[in-house]
Amino acid sequence: MLGTFITLNIYDSDVDEGIVDNCFELVSQYEKMFSYYDSSSELYQLNQNAYKNPFKVSDEMYDIITESLDYCRKTDGAFDIGLGRLIEIWDKAVISSKPPNSDEISDYIGFKGYEHIVVNGIDKTVYFSDERVSIHLGACAKGFVQDKAVTFLKECGVKSALLDFGGSIYALGTKDSKPFSIGITDPTSESELAGAVQITDLSVVTSGNYRRFFEYNGVVYHHIIDSATAFPSQSDINGVSVICESAFKSDCLSTASFVLGAESAEALLSDENCGYVIITDESVRSNGVIFKNEK
Ligand code: AMP
Ligand code: MG
């Protein structure tokens, strides 16, 4: 689901097992809403129509768009939900394992999609003021839905659970009265851990260049795009994990941090009161979080 594998582990002994099915059902409903390529999704309909006229959206679509726009602004477009058309071009490149021609992407160099997304809070409508805009929620929907799943589990009385949404982890409560220990993958060797963080009631979301990529003529092209160049980001970061109370916030900021590079990412994440682990070729930087290198 949501383009990845989702695992729910509930450790309470006295919960109704139906909760797991209901939680997956909740995730599935959001997937139907936020899917970029599914022609029956609300997001697809929005992208088809919002350039011509303001398009009325559901309350939850309105929430995810407006909350995402806050992070687009805060990160000066390093995270940009308005880059859907450019991401489509790069998605095709991943499938064919060949980078796009320069004329395919030239219109998007330096293009800030989010600046052309106009929202109206009274009518709950969304409008695109530029033809090049479409909304892609691939960098933040997982976190958004994970927060909803956590709220649902808490409402059902769950006290101890680990939610793994493929690269996005949420630790609810403690396990055996101890915080959860979450491994951070070593970007240069996916089978090894660079270290681990100990967390309770927190999310850890990782963006990296080692998950979705292809190689062409000896050059590696990964899946996180820098709108300044319309190419995969060339920052010094190989992997960045962001730790905070909201998986949505961690998800937005991990993608942004990856594009910004280690120095700017550290400043941003400190400002936002997030924990982080930033891994470059040269160093592993982390702040305030208990980061144990297990090598
Ligand atoms: P994440 O794994 O959360 O960092 O999100 C990466 C996914 O978000 C990519 O696979 C694209 O679908 C999309 N994406 C790529 N670059 C950006 C960007 N600069 N801003 C927002 N979404 C992006
Ligand atoms: Mg993200």
XYZ file of C-alpha atoms and ligand atoms in Angstrom:
319
model
C 0.000 0.000 0.000
C 1.083 3.620 -0.639
C 3.776 2.232 -2.938
C 5.480 0.263 -0.206
C 5.075 -2.547 2.296
C 3.230 -1.703 5.478
C 3.698 -3.661 8.684
C 1.731 -3.182 11.890
C 2.978 -4.797 15.063
C 0.698 -4.465 18.070
C 2.171 -5.670 21.352
C -0.790 -5.236 23.732
C -2.117 -8.616 24.786
C -5.752 -7.610 25.181
C -6.704 -5.945 21.873
C -9.307 -7.143 19.420
C -7.540 -8.529 16.325
C -10.118 -6.829 14.099
C -8.280 -3.574 14.839
C -5.501 -4.591 12.440
C -7.962 -5.119 9.572
C -9.685 -1.850 10.353
C -6.363 -0.030 10.389
C -5.398 -1.455 6.985
C -8.852 -0.474 5.701
C -8.174 3.090 6.851
C -4.828 3.123 5.017
C -6.494 1.714 1.924
C -9.085 4.525 1.920
C -6.339 7.146 2.008
C -4.449 5.346 -0.721
C -7.507 5.600 -2.957
C -7.614 9.327 -2.245
C -3.924 10.235 -2.690
C -2.792 7.911 -5.474
C -1.158 9.898 -8.314
C -1.660 7.453 -11.189
C -5.016 5.855 -10.299
C -7.613 7.601 -12.473
C -10.332 7.049 -9.855
C -8.413 8.806 -7.054
C -9.401 12.236 -5.800
C -5.864 13.489 -6.428
C -6.011 12.356 -10.070
C -9.313 14.180 -10.576
C -7.891 17.272 -8.920
C -4.826 17.244 -11.176
C -6.995 16.847 -14.278
C -9.227 19.781 -13.428
C -7.593 22.352 -11.173
C -5.791 24.303 -13.902
C -8.990 25.268 -15.691
C -11.184 25.979 -12.655
C -10.942 25.892 -8.855
C -11.606 22.270 -7.872
C -13.575 21.372 -4.737
C -11.717 18.882 -2.561
C -12.516 16.787 0.505
C -11.578 18.126 3.943
C -8.677 15.688 4.195
C -7.307 16.546 0.765
C -7.545 20.202 1.728
C -5.674 19.502 4.976
C -2.806 17.558 3.417
C -2.353 20.182 0.677
C -2.396 23.207 2.976
C -0.189 21.554 5.606
C 2.254 20.481 2.874
C 2.318 23.991 1.408
C 3.559 25.274 4.776
C 6.583 22.991 4.477
C 7.103 23.880 0.795
C 7.409 27.526 1.888
C 9.554 26.780 4.932
C 11.991 24.800 2.794
C 11.914 27.291 -0.090
C 10.742 24.534 -2.416
C 13.339 21.884 -1.554
C 10.166 19.932 -0.734
C 7.613 20.848 -3.397
C 4.264 19.057 -3.870
C 3.710 20.942 -7.140
C 6.341 19.030 -9.125
C 4.061 16.159 -10.207
C 4.679 16.541 -13.939
C 8.436 16.568 -13.488
C 8.247 13.561 -11.141
C 6.195 11.751 -13.813
C 9.029 12.305 -16.292
C 11.541 10.865 -13.830
C 9.222 7.961 -12.922
C 9.226 7.013 -16.621
C 13.014 7.316 -16.630
C 13.231 4.862 -13.732
C 11.043 2.384 -15.647
C 13.101 2.662 -18.861
C 16.426 3.041 -16.935
C 17.300 6.016 -19.143
C 17.376 9.701 -18.153
C 14.998 12.066 -19.997
C 16.182 14.284 -22.880
C 17.039 17.818 -21.834
C 14.126 19.266 -23.858
C 11.659 17.164 -21.819
C 12.711 18.780 -18.565
C 13.888 22.239 -19.671
C 10.546 23.900 -18.790
C 10.948 22.747 -15.184
C 14.451 24.008 -14.420
C 14.034 26.465 -11.532
C 10.253 25.936 -11.544
C 8.584 26.163 -8.123
C 5.297 24.345 -8.493
C 3.960 25.121 -5.015
C 3.986 28.868 -5.739
C 1.203 28.268 -8.277
C -1.111 26.262 -6.029
C -3.929 28.523 -4.826
C -6.178 27.294 -2.021
C -9.478 28.739 -0.838
C -10.332 27.849 2.762
C -13.957 28.950 2.577
C -14.992 26.884 -0.452
C -12.256 24.254 0.128
C -11.062 24.544 -3.450
C -7.644 24.182 -5.071
C -6.567 25.988 -8.225
C -3.362 25.845 -10.291
C -2.271 29.178 -11.746
C 0.312 27.545 -14.030
C -0.189 24.748 -16.543
C 3.004 22.973 -15.441
C 1.625 22.215 -11.964
C 0.277 18.934 -10.769
C 0.285 17.772 -7.179
C 2.308 14.718 -6.163
C 2.122 13.607 -2.528
C 4.757 10.860 -2.729
C 7.064 12.650 -0.300
C 4.478 13.232 2.439
C 1.358 11.026 2.122
C 2.949 8.072 3.898
C 3.639 10.201 6.970
C 0.183 11.806 6.848
C -1.568 8.429 6.721
C 0.736 6.991 9.368
C -0.293 9.759 11.782
C -3.963 8.911 11.074
C -3.245 5.226 11.734
C -1.550 6.095 15.042
C -4.548 8.199 16.112
C -6.871 5.327 15.185
C -4.851 2.772 17.173
C -4.736 5.064 20.205
C -8.520 5.535 20.002
C -8.843 1.737 20.032
C -6.875 1.642 23.279
C -3.583 0.358 21.815
C -0.666 1.300 24.057
C 2.282 -0.429 22.409
C 2.790 -0.724 18.651
C 5.332 -0.329 15.895
C 4.099 0.926 12.519
C 6.484 0.442 9.619
C 5.409 2.234 6.442
C 8.510 1.410 4.371
C 11.135 3.900 5.501
C 8.706 5.637 7.803
C 8.542 4.194 11.312
C 6.318 5.209 14.222
C 6.868 3.808 17.729
C 3.731 4.007 19.855
C 4.484 3.724 23.556
C 7.133 1.325 24.816
C 7.855 -2.373 24.448
C 8.579 -4.343 27.614
C 8.771 -0.947 29.381
C 11.667 0.158 27.148
C 11.781 2.559 24.201
C 11.836 0.984 20.746
C 15.252 0.705 19.128
C 15.063 1.601 15.436
C 17.944 0.784 13.114
C 19.177 3.385 10.649
C 20.337 1.754 7.412
C 23.875 2.390 6.229
C 23.291 4.025 2.798
C 26.468 2.478 1.380
C 25.531 -1.051 2.421
C 21.808 -1.700 2.794
C 22.340 -4.912 4.737
C 24.185 -3.035 7.503
C 23.085 -0.539 10.103
C 24.790 2.811 10.550
C 23.351 2.912 14.058
C 20.086 2.979 15.955
C 17.815 5.483 17.696
C 15.759 4.792 20.809
C 12.287 6.293 20.586
C 8.874 6.294 22.188
C 5.816 8.116 20.771
C 7.953 9.423 17.934
C 8.378 8.897 14.202
C 11.612 8.271 12.297
C 11.402 8.924 8.574
C 14.298 8.361 6.213
C 14.961 9.731 2.726
C 17.874 8.232 0.854
C 19.467 7.797 -2.547
C 19.790 4.036 -2.173
C 16.172 2.868 -2.491
C 14.793 3.843 -5.898
C 17.402 4.547 -8.524
C 18.850 3.440 -11.856
C 22.269 3.643 -13.417
C 22.913 4.884 -16.953
C 26.361 5.246 -18.532
C 27.938 4.943 -15.100
C 25.819 7.737 -13.563
C 23.354 6.980 -10.756
C 19.925 8.654 -10.978
C 17.782 8.409 -7.853
C 14.200 9.500 -7.132
C 14.433 12.777 -5.173
C 14.338 15.755 -7.500
C 15.856 19.204 -7.022
C 13.647 21.724 -8.802
C 16.644 24.075 -9.241
C 18.111 21.654 -11.800
C 15.059 19.452 -12.576
C 17.476 16.562 -11.967
C 17.920 14.170 -9.050
C 19.419 16.117 -6.174
C 23.208 16.211 -6.110
C 23.489 17.169 -2.448
C 26.152 15.626 -0.223
C 23.560 13.558 1.691
C 23.244 9.807 1.143
C 20.600 9.307 3.801
C 18.748 11.538 6.254
C 16.467 10.372 9.061
C 14.201 12.875 10.799
C 12.715 12.239 14.230
C 9.691 14.104 15.652
C 6.185 13.624 17.040
C 4.476 13.772 13.646
C 5.325 11.309 10.870
C 3.914 13.813 8.359
C 6.314 16.508 9.489
C 9.223 14.047 9.508
C 8.278 12.919 5.986
C 8.123 16.456 4.535
C 11.349 17.486 6.240
C 13.336 14.357 5.373
C 12.719 14.883 1.664
C 13.508 18.599 1.955
C 16.676 17.893 3.949
C 17.908 15.459 1.359
C 17.677 18.146 -1.331
C 19.113 20.924 0.859
C 22.342 19.121 1.790
C 23.860 18.510 5.222
C 24.616 22.048 6.317
C 21.269 23.659 5.447
C 19.418 20.547 6.606
C 21.012 20.780 10.055
C 19.895 24.401 10.360
C 16.349 23.603 9.197
C 15.932 20.574 11.455
C 17.292 22.413 14.492
C 14.843 25.269 13.828
C 12.016 22.754 13.588
C 13.029 21.020 16.850
C 13.557 17.689 15.150
C 16.043 14.983 15.922
C 18.116 13.868 12.957
C 20.765 11.549 11.638
C 22.406 12.839 8.451
C 24.806 10.557 6.625
C 27.212 11.872 3.981
C 30.322 10.274 2.458
C 32.410 12.066 5.074
C 30.374 12.068 8.247
C 27.416 11.026 10.346
C 25.807 14.021 12.048
C 23.119 13.702 14.685
C 21.702 15.945 17.402
C 20.051 15.346 20.749
C 18.861 11.872 19.738
C 20.444 8.829 21.281
C 22.330 7.539 18.281
C 24.335 4.441 18.868
C 26.757 3.362 16.196
C 26.639 -0.402 16.288
C 29.440 -1.036 13.821
P 10.606 10.523 0.200
O 10.967 9.081 0.003
O 9.615 10.770 1.285
O 11.814 11.394 0.332
O 9.830 10.998 -1.096
C 10.370 10.862 -2.374
C 9.253 10.802 -3.402
O 8.605 12.091 -3.456
C 9.789 10.558 -4.802
O 9.744 9.183 -5.137
C 8.859 11.397 -5.682
O 7.662 10.699 -5.954
C 8.524 12.581 -4.776
N 9.508 13.674 -4.876
C 10.726 13.681 -5.479
N 11.362 14.851 -5.309
C 10.522 15.626 -4.569
C 10.619 16.967 -4.052
N 11.698 17.728 -4.226
N 9.559 17.437 -3.342
C 8.453 16.687 -3.140
N 8.312 15.427 -3.606
C 9.338 14.898 -4.293
Mg 9.387 12.380 2.622
